[in-house]
Amino acid sequence: MKVKSLEDLRKIKENAKDLTSARSGGETRVIVGMGTCGIAAGAREVMTAILEELEKRGLRHVAVETTGCIGMCQREPLVDIIRPGEPRITYGDVSPGDVPGIIEEHLVNGRVVEDKVVGQTD
Amino acid sequence: MSPKKPETEERTKQIVAPWKGTHGGTIPVLQEVQKEFGYLPEDALMVISREMKIPPSELFGVATFYAQFHLNPRGRHIVRVCRGTACHVRGSLAILDKIKKVLQIEENGTTEDLRYTLEPVACLGACGLAPVMMVDEETHGRLTPDKVMEILGSYE
Amino acid sequence: MAFYRAHVLVCKGTGCNASGSSSVFDALGEEIRKRGLDQEVALVETGCHGMCEMGPIVVIYPEGSLYCRVSVDDVPEIVEEHLYKGRLVHRLLYTTPDRKVKVPRYRDIPFYSKQHRIALRNCGYINPDNIEEYIARDGYAALAKALTSMKPEEVLSEVKTSGLRGRGGGGFPTGLKWEFCRKAQGDKKYVICNADEGDPGAFMDRSILEGDPHAIIEGMTLGAYAMGADEGYIYCRAEYPLAIKRLVGAITHAEEFGLIGDNVMDTDFSFHLHIKEGAGAFVCGEETALLASIEGERGMPRPRPPFPANKGLWGKPSNINNVETWANVPNIIRNGGSWYASIGTEKSKGTKVFALTGKVNNTGLVEVPMGTTIRDIVFDMGGGILKDRKFKAVQIGGPSGGCLTEEHLDLPVDYESLTAAGAIMGSGGLVVMDEDTCMVDVAKFFLEFTQRESCGKCVPCREGTKQMLLILEKITSGKGRMEDLKILEDLAIMVKEMSLCGLGQTAPNPVLTTLRYFRDEYETHIRDKKCPAKACSALISYLIDPEKCKKCGLCARNCPVKCISGDRNTPYEIDQEKCIKCGTCLEVCPFQAVFKE
């Protein structure tokens, strides 16, 4: 593939951005609790669902991280969403089926899905 | 055992062929010939001289100027001990001495069984891991005199 | 393309490779697959991070955690804990040498947080074998900008505005050098990259060549466009096999993408790039010697003028810049010359990469704005002296540079200040020395090097360095006379002033600076026949402390000349007459009973 114009180069860059974007420490972060309790409650499946949904929507700027047990084991799987300048929202009892809704509402439309929220920290 | 003269000449001719009549082919040709035979056999040098129309004296001048070229057979494994500044202040001389003592060879010498050739080099550019040595193309760092012998043993 | 939530970057530079990063990389791949994470975790090999001492280095994003000295045995834990469960593997995190604090994030490590990375911006961050990763980081954007919207003279003028100066040693203004070549008459011109990094103690060029080869290619292509050249050579030393491999790959990729070769980006501009392997001669770092070597001759310098800008490779106008200089160019064109000129000091603009090595806690590459003090580099980034010993000197600029002392710690590093102090910027080698380093030995060490590498063409360098070395050998073996110091100094000045090329002109610097700042050490060697740092073997003796000796006999069994006697009942003793001072006894004694005096 030959680069014949500025536009060509831009396109390659656009496509290639995903190659390195995860390394820039994205400002929007989704954090999945992956303690023993979380995994037992199905956090892996939730994680997979999140990755699939982000992929489907092309939300490549979102950093997906995992974290250990945060001590609220009865509400696992727990998923935290942090958007720049907003409080950290913790969702509890998340099932893979909840994932598309949370991502659409919270990450795309910027509205917190209140009935799943178990906590909020600044 | 050095290769037979006709074979050496034939192989050298093949290496020289693409460089005939080009600019600046001397060093790449010498590099390739050395890669082939492990050193620069006299028979090969004479072929290069004839084919590339470079006087043998000039060729000899180039071959002896650069540290990379060798006119005598060398060991199967080239042990390059870094003598750069960082390695020096972190004890590379002790490493060099240890190898000399155990292999019973001097700098730039080759063991009788042609297993190792020992070459001190100016700097291998891996100063963060000083002291360092390179065996063939593999770099080994944070050496101690004991570690060195273990590493060398792994090269047959 | 799958969405990879995590990127695991494994350094495969020469340093980390030597520490075993290849097997760590393979083990990570295996373990990630085994845990079924291969669809969501990307494994990437990168070039050098510049902190080779801590290698093999593994960095995991998005968290940006840096793990040090990772071994194959650590791999299951990293995958299980970090990648699967999201818990940091604390024991592998970087620990600051002074406060013993674990630093979870790469960018918070003092070694990195104080750096300003321009030339090294992609090193350790991208996969150097993947041109698309380079493009993702704005790679080739400068070339596209130049070819589509700038005239060659505008490219040249940006470089002039930037104030960039040659990073290989001399510090000549790059823009001016380009202008000479641009104005030179000739149907054919060459641009050349000097990648014959030969200064012992410097490895920034290797790191850039291995970690970001496209930056050099793009820089050279911009230079060729500005100067009207259509062919280029990268002269790389053969001791850097990995760098050569990466360059070969990068050139092939750039050709495939039409970013070099005929009609670059579909314009009328064409540029062909070749690699020449050096053959092991330090003097080939000198530009006229380098040209001779590319031409297939012995690499001997010739007098200038004529300068290469007018009469260079095969008699054609040529421009030669070093690796780090070229790597700065795309950044200057992309961000503008005045952006670059806003960094650094009045006369020395931009940043400089230093190779920090020797007796310092964090060895590695640091890129800092010009004008940063030596103290900041050695103590803040370098984390101070190994084992908390006392700082004695720092040697700057390799065999052409000089040794500076404690009083220079607050010297802002730029071309002018270093020259005034008797050192030079050189290629940026910075070797830290502590009280165990003998300055006379250091001077001798560098002179051995330059004397061996002198090409022999001009008499002052060939004979002068030899005579200087003989005097230093006399002094370090206890046979020196006071008047030798005067002779040494006279010779040094003569060699400096009369040699043909930079090698000879700078070779005496280590001697002159040590004579200037550490004269008392020379005098102690001569007068007292003692080496204060206990480094010069002829002036020290090995002794055994009878109190500490446990009479194990290990020293006697290992002594190569059998000069140690003793038995179960008598402490061992060294026969000073026969001792060859090899140090084996000290090395093998398990009870630290052997000592030097």
Coordinates of N, CA, C and O in Angstrom, one line a residue, chain C residues 74-190:
Chain C
D74 N 8.6 -15.2 36.9 CA 7.6 -14.2 37.4 C 6.4 -14.1 36.5 O 5.4 -13.5 36.8
V75 N 6.5 -14.7 35.3 CA 5.5 -14.6 34.3 C 4.1 -15.0 34.8 O 3.1 -14.3 34.6
P76 N 3.9 -16.3 35.3 CA 2.6 -16.7 35.7 C 2.0 -15.7 36.7 O 0.8 -15.4 36.6
E77 N 2.8 -15.2 37.6 CA 2.2 -14.3 38.6 C 1.8 -13.0 38.0 O 0.7 -12.4 38.3
I78 N 2.5 -12.5 37.0 CA 2.1 -11.2 36.3 C 0.8 -11.4 35.6 O -0.1 -10.6 35.7
V79 N 0.7 -12.5 34.9 CA -0.5 -12.8 34.1 C -1.7 -13.0 35.1 O -2.7 -12.4 34.9
E80 N -1.5 -13.8 36.1 CA -2.6 -14.1 37.0 C -3.0 -12.9 37.8 O -4.2 -12.5 37.8
E81 N -2.0 -12.2 38.4 CA -2.3 -11.1 39.3 C -2.7 -9.8 38.5 O -3.8 -9.3 38.7
H82 N -1.8 -9.4 37.7 CA -2.0 -8.1 37.0 C -3.1 -8.2 35.9 O -4.1 -7.5 35.9
L83 N -2.9 -9.1 35.0 CA -3.7 -9.1 33.8 C -5.1 -9.7 34.1 O -6.1 -9.4 33.5
Y84 N -5.1 -10.7 35.0 CA -6.4 -11.4 35.2 C -7.1 -10.7 36.4 O -8.3 -10.3 36.2
K85 N -6.4 -10.5 37.5 CA -7.1 -10.0 38.6 C -6.9 -8.5 38.9 O -7.6 -7.9 39.8
G86 N -6.1 -7.9 38.1 CA -5.9 -6.4 38.2 C -5.2 -6.0 39.5 O -5.4 -4.9 40.0
R87 N -4.4 -6.8 40.0 CA -3.6 -6.4 41.2 C -2.1 -6.3 40.8 O -1.6 -7.2 40.1
L88 N -1.5 -5.2 41.2 CA -0.1 -5.0 40.9 C 0.8 -6.1 41.6 O 0.5 -6.5 42.7
V89 N 1.8 -6.4 40.9 CA 2.8 -7.3 41.5 C 3.9 -6.5 42.1 O 4.8 -6.1 41.5
H90 N 3.6 -6.1 43.4 CA 4.4 -5.1 44.0 C 5.9 -5.4 44.1 O 6.8 -4.5 43.9
R91 N 6.3 -6.7 44.2 CA 7.7 -7.0 44.4 C 8.5 -6.7 43.1 O 9.7 -6.5 43.2
L92 N 7.8 -6.6 42.0 CA 8.6 -6.3 40.7 C 8.6 -4.8 40.3 O 9.2 -4.5 39.4
L93 N 7.8 -4.0 41.1 CA 7.8 -2.6 40.7 C 9.2 -1.9 41.0 O 10.0 -2.4 41.8
Y94 N 9.4 -0.8 40.3 CA 10.6 -0.1 40.5 C 10.7 0.5 41.9 O 9.7 1.0 42.4
T95 N 11.8 0.4 42.5 CA 12.0 0.9 43.9 C 13.0 2.0 43.8 O 14.1 1.8 43.3
T96 N 12.7 3.2 44.4 CA 13.7 4.3 44.4 C 14.8 3.9 45.3 O 14.6 3.4 46.3
P97 N 16.0 4.2 44.8 CA 17.2 3.8 45.6 C 17.3 4.5 47.0 O 17.7 3.9 48.0
D98 N 16.8 5.7 47.1 CA 17.0 6.5 48.3 C 15.9 6.2 49.3 O 16.2 5.9 50.5
R99 N 14.7 6.3 48.9 CA 13.6 6.2 49.9 C 13.0 4.8 49.9 O 12.1 4.6 50.7
K100 N 13.4 4.0 49.1 CA 12.9 2.6 49.1 C 11.4 2.6 48.9 O 10.6 1.9 49.5
V101 N 10.9 3.5 48.0 CA 9.5 3.6 47.7 C 9.2 2.8 46.4 O 10.0 2.9 45.5
K102 N 8.2 2.0 46.4 CA 7.8 1.4 45.2 C 7.0 2.3 44.3 O 6.0 3.0 44.8
V103 N 7.3 2.4 43.1 CA 6.6 3.3 42.2 C 5.8 2.6 41.2 O 6.3 1.9 40.4
P104 N 4.4 2.7 41.3 CA 3.6 1.8 40.5 C 3.5 2.3 39.0 O 3.3 1.5 38.1
R105 N 3.7 3.6 38.8 CA 3.5 4.1 37.4 C 4.8 4.5 36.8 O 5.6 5.2 37.4
Y106 N 5.0 4.0 35.6 CA 6.1 4.3 34.7 C 6.5 5.7 34.8 O 7.6 6.1 35.1
R107 N 5.5 6.6 34.5 CA 5.8 8.0 34.3 C 6.1 8.7 35.6 O 6.6 9.8 35.6
D108 N 5.9 8.1 36.7 CA 6.2 8.7 38.0 C 7.6 8.4 38.5 O 8.1 9.0 39.5
I109 N 8.3 7.4 37.9 CA 9.6 7.1 38.3 C 10.5 8.3 38.0 O 10.5 8.8 36.9
P110 N 11.2 8.8 39.1 CA 12.0 10.0 38.9 C 12.9 9.9 37.7 O 13.1 11.0 37.0
F111 N 13.4 8.8 37.4 CA 14.3 8.6 36.2 C 13.6 9.1 35.0 O 14.3 9.6 34.1
Y112 N 12.3 8.9 34.9 CA 11.6 9.3 33.7 C 10.9 10.6 33.8 O 10.7 11.3 32.9
S113 N 10.3 10.8 35.1 CA 9.4 12.0 35.2 C 10.2 13.3 34.9 O 9.6 14.3 34.6
K114 N 11.5 13.3 35.1 CA 12.2 14.6 34.9 C 12.8 14.7 33.5 O 13.4 15.7 33.2
Q115 N 12.5 13.7 32.7 CA 13.1 13.7 31.4 C 12.1 14.5 30.4 O 11.0 14.7 30.7
H116 N 12.7 15.0 29.3 CA 11.9 15.6 28.3 C 12.3 14.9 27.0 O 13.3 15.1 26.4
R117 N 11.5 14.0 26.7 CA 11.9 13.1 25.6 C 11.4 13.6 24.2 O 10.2 13.6 23.9
I118 N 12.3 13.9 23.4 CA 12.1 14.3 22.0 C 12.7 13.2 21.1 O 12.0 12.5 20.3
A119 N 14.0 13.1 21.2 CA 14.7 12.1 20.3 C 14.3 10.7 20.7 O 14.3 9.8 19.9
L120 N 14.0 10.5 22.0 CA 13.7 9.2 22.5 C 12.2 9.0 22.7 O 11.8 8.0 23.3
R121 N 11.4 9.9 22.1 CA 10.0 9.8 22.4 C 9.3 8.5 22.1 O 8.3 8.1 22.8
N122 N 9.7 7.8 21.1 CA 9.1 6.5 20.8 C 9.8 5.3 21.3 O 9.3 4.2 21.2
C123 N 11.0 5.5 21.9 CA 11.8 4.4 22.3 C 11.2 3.7 23.5 O 10.9 4.3 24.5
G124 N 10.9 2.4 23.4 CA 10.2 1.7 24.5 C 8.7 1.9 24.5 O 8.0 1.3 25.3
Y125 N 8.2 2.6 23.5 CA 6.8 2.9 23.5 C 6.1 2.2 22.3 O 4.9 1.8 22.4
I126 N 6.8 2.1 21.2 CA 6.2 1.5 20.0 C 7.0 0.3 19.7 O 8.2 0.1 20.1
N127 N 6.4 -0.5 18.8 CA 7.1 -1.7 18.3 C 7.9 -1.2 17.0 O 7.3 -0.8 16.1
P128 N 9.2 -1.2 17.1 CA 10.0 -0.6 16.1 C 9.9 -1.3 14.7 O 10.2 -0.8 13.7
D129 N 9.4 -2.6 14.8 CA 9.2 -3.3 13.5 C 7.9 -3.0 12.9 O 7.6 -3.6 11.9
N130 N 7.1 -2.2 13.5 CA 5.8 -1.9 12.9 C 5.6 -0.5 12.5 O 5.5 0.4 13.4
I131 N 5.7 -0.2 11.3 CA 5.7 1.2 10.8 C 4.3 1.8 11.1 O 4.3 3.1 11.3
E132 N 3.3 1.1 11.2 CA 2.0 1.7 11.6 C 2.0 2.2 13.0 O 1.3 3.3 13.2
E133 N 2.7 1.6 13.9 CA 2.7 2.2 15.2 C 3.5 3.5 15.2 O 3.2 4.4 15.9
Y134 N 4.5 3.6 14.3 CA 5.2 4.9 14.2 C 4.3 5.9 13.6 O 4.3 7.1 14.1
I135 N 3.5 5.5 12.6 CA 2.6 6.5 12.0 C 1.5 6.9 13.0 O 1.1 8.1 13.1
A136 N 1.1 6.0 13.9 CA 0.1 6.3 14.9 C 0.6 7.4 15.9 O -0.2 8.1 16.4
R137 N 1.9 7.4 16.0 CA 2.5 8.4 16.9 C 3.0 9.6 16.1 O 4.0 10.2 16.3
D138 N 2.2 10.0 15.0 CA 2.5 11.1 14.2 C 3.7 10.9 13.3 O 4.3 11.9 12.8
G139 N 4.2 9.7 13.1 CA 5.3 9.4 12.3 C 5.0 9.7 10.8 O 3.9 9.6 10.4
Y140 N 6.0 10.2 10.1 CA 5.9 10.6 8.7 C 4.9 11.8 8.5 O 4.7 12.2 7.4
A141 N 4.4 12.4 9.6 CA 3.5 13.5 9.4 C 4.4 14.7 9.0 O 4.0 15.6 8.2
A142 N 5.6 14.8 9.5 CA 6.5 15.9 9.2 C 6.9 15.8 7.7 O 6.9 16.8 7.0
L143 N 7.2 14.6 7.3 CA 7.5 14.4 5.9 C 6.3 14.8 5.0 O 6.5 15.6 4.0
A144 N 5.2 14.4 5.4 CA 4.0 14.7 4.6 C 3.8 16.2 4.5 O 3.5 16.8 3.5
K145 N 4.0 16.8 5.7 CA 3.8 18.3 5.8 C 4.8 19.0 4.9 O 4.4 19.9 4.1
A146 N 6.1 18.5 4.9 CA 7.1 19.2 4.1 C 6.8 19.0 2.6 O 6.9 20.0 1.8
L147 N 6.5 17.8 2.2 CA 6.3 17.5 0.8 C 5.0 18.2 0.2 O 5.0 18.5 -0.9
T148 N 4.0 18.4 1.1 CA 2.8 18.9 0.5 C 2.7 20.4 0.7 O 2.0 21.1 -0.1
S149 N 3.3 21.0 1.7 CA 3.1 22.4 1.9 C 4.3 23.3 2.2 O 4.2 24.4 2.5
M150 N 5.5 22.6 2.1 CA 6.7 23.4 2.3 C 7.7 23.3 1.2 O 7.9 22.2 0.6
K151 N 8.4 24.4 0.9 CA 9.5 24.4 -0.1 C 10.7 23.9 0.7 O 10.8 24.0 1.9
P152 N 11.7 23.3 -0.1 CA 12.9 22.8 0.6 C 13.5 23.9 1.4 O 13.9 23.6 2.6
E153 N 13.6 25.1 0.9 CA 14.2 26.2 1.8 C 13.5 26.5 3.0 O 14.0 26.9 4.0
E154 N 12.2 26.2 3.0 CA 11.4 26.4 4.2 C 11.7 25.4 5.3 O 11.8 25.7 6.5
V155 N 11.9 24.1 4.8 CA 12.4 23.1 5.7 C 13.7 23.4 6.4 O 13.9 23.4 7.6
L156 N 14.6 23.9 5.5 CA 15.9 24.3 6.0 C 15.8 25.4 7.0 O 16.4 25.4 8.0
S157 N 14.9 26.4 6.7 CA 14.8 27.5 7.6 C 14.2 27.1 9.0 O 14.6 27.7 10.0
E158 N 13.3 26.2 9.0 CA 12.8 25.7 10.3 C 14.0 25.1 11.1 O 14.0 25.3 12.3
V159 N 14.8 24.3 10.4 CA 15.9 23.7 11.2 C 16.9 24.8 11.7 O 17.4 24.7 12.8
K160 N 17.1 25.8 10.9 CA 17.9 26.9 11.3 C 17.3 27.6 12.5 O 18.0 27.9 13.5
T161 N 16.0 27.9 12.4 CA 15.3 28.5 13.6 C 15.4 27.7 14.8 O 15.5 28.2 15.9
S162 N 15.3 26.4 14.7 CA 15.3 25.5 15.9 C 16.6 25.6 16.7 O 16.6 25.3 17.9
G163 N 17.7 26.0 16.1 CA 18.9 26.1 16.8 C 19.6 24.8 17.1 O 20.5 24.7 17.8
L164 N 19.1 23.7 16.4 CA 19.7 22.4 16.6 C 21.1 22.4 16.2 O 21.5 23.0 15.2
R165 N 21.9 21.7 17.1 CA 23.4 21.6 16.8 C 23.7 20.1 16.8 O 23.1 19.3 17.4
G166 N 24.8 19.8 16.1 CA 25.2 18.4 15.9 C 25.4 17.7 17.3 O 26.1 18.1 18.2
R167 N 24.7 16.6 17.4 CA 24.7 15.8 18.7 C 25.8 14.8 18.7 O 25.8 14.1 19.7
G168 N 26.6 14.7 17.7 CA 27.6 13.7 17.7 C 28.9 14.1 18.4 O 29.7 13.3 18.8
G169 N 29.0 15.4 18.7 CA 30.2 15.8 19.4 C 30.6 17.2 19.2 O 30.6 18.0 20.2
G170 N 30.8 17.7 18.0 CA 31.2 19.0 17.7 C 30.3 20.1 18.1 O 30.6 21.2 18.5
G171 N 29.0 19.8 17.9 CA 28.0 20.9 18.2 C 27.9 21.9 17.2 O 27.5 23.1 17.5
F172 N 28.2 21.6 15.9 CA 28.1 22.6 14.9 C 26.6 22.8 14.5 O 25.9 21.8 14.5
P173 N 26.2 24.1 14.3 CA 24.8 24.3 14.0 C 24.3 23.5 12.7 O 24.9 23.6 11.7
T174 N 23.3 22.7 12.9 CA 22.9 21.8 11.9 C 22.3 22.5 10.7 O 22.6 22.2 9.5
G175 N 21.5 23.6 11.0 CA 20.9 24.3 9.9 C 22.0 24.9 8.9 O 21.9 24.9 7.7
L176 N 23.0 25.4 9.5 CA 24.1 26.0 8.7 C 24.8 24.9 7.9 O 25.1 25.1 6.7
K177 N 25.0 23.8 8.5 CA 25.7 22.7 7.8 C 24.8 22.3 6.6 O 25.3 22.0 5.5
W178 N 23.5 22.2 6.8 CA 22.6 21.9 5.7 C 22.6 23.0 4.6 O 22.6 22.6 3.5
E179 N 22.7 24.2 5.1 CA 22.8 25.3 4.1 C 24.0 25.2 3.2 O 23.9 25.4 2.0
F180 N 25.1 24.9 3.8 CA 26.4 24.7 3.0 C 26.1 23.7 1.9 O 26.5 23.9 0.7
C181 N 25.5 22.6 2.3 CA 25.3 21.5 1.3 C 24.3 21.9 0.3 O 24.4 21.6 -0.9
R182 N 23.2 22.6 0.7 CA 22.2 23.0 -0.2 C 22.8 23.9 -1.3 O 22.4 23.8 -2.4
K183 N 23.6 24.8 -0.8 CA 24.2 25.8 -1.7 C 25.3 25.3 -2.6 O 25.7 25.9 -3.6
A184 N 25.9 24.1 -2.2 CA 27.0 23.6 -3.0 C 26.5 23.2 -4.4 O 25.4 22.7 -4.6
Q185 N 27.4 23.4 -5.4 CA 27.0 23.1 -6.8 C 27.2 21.6 -7.0 O 28.3 21.0 -6.6
G186 N 26.3 20.9 -7.6 CA 26.5 19.5 -7.9 C 25.2 18.9 -8.4 O 24.1 19.2 -8.0
D187 N 25.4 17.9 -9.3 CA 24.3 17.3 -9.9 C 23.8 16.2 -9.0 O 22.6 15.7 -9.1
K188 N 24.6 15.8 -8.0 CA 24.3 14.6 -7.2 C 24.7 15.0 -5.8 O 25.8 15.5 -5.6
K189 N 23.8 14.8 -4.8 CA 24.2 15.0 -3.4 C 23.8 13.8 -2.5 O 22.9 13.1 -2.9
Y190 N 24.5 13.7 -1.4 CA 24.2 12.6 -0.5 C 23.9 13.1 0.9 O 24.5 14.1 1.3

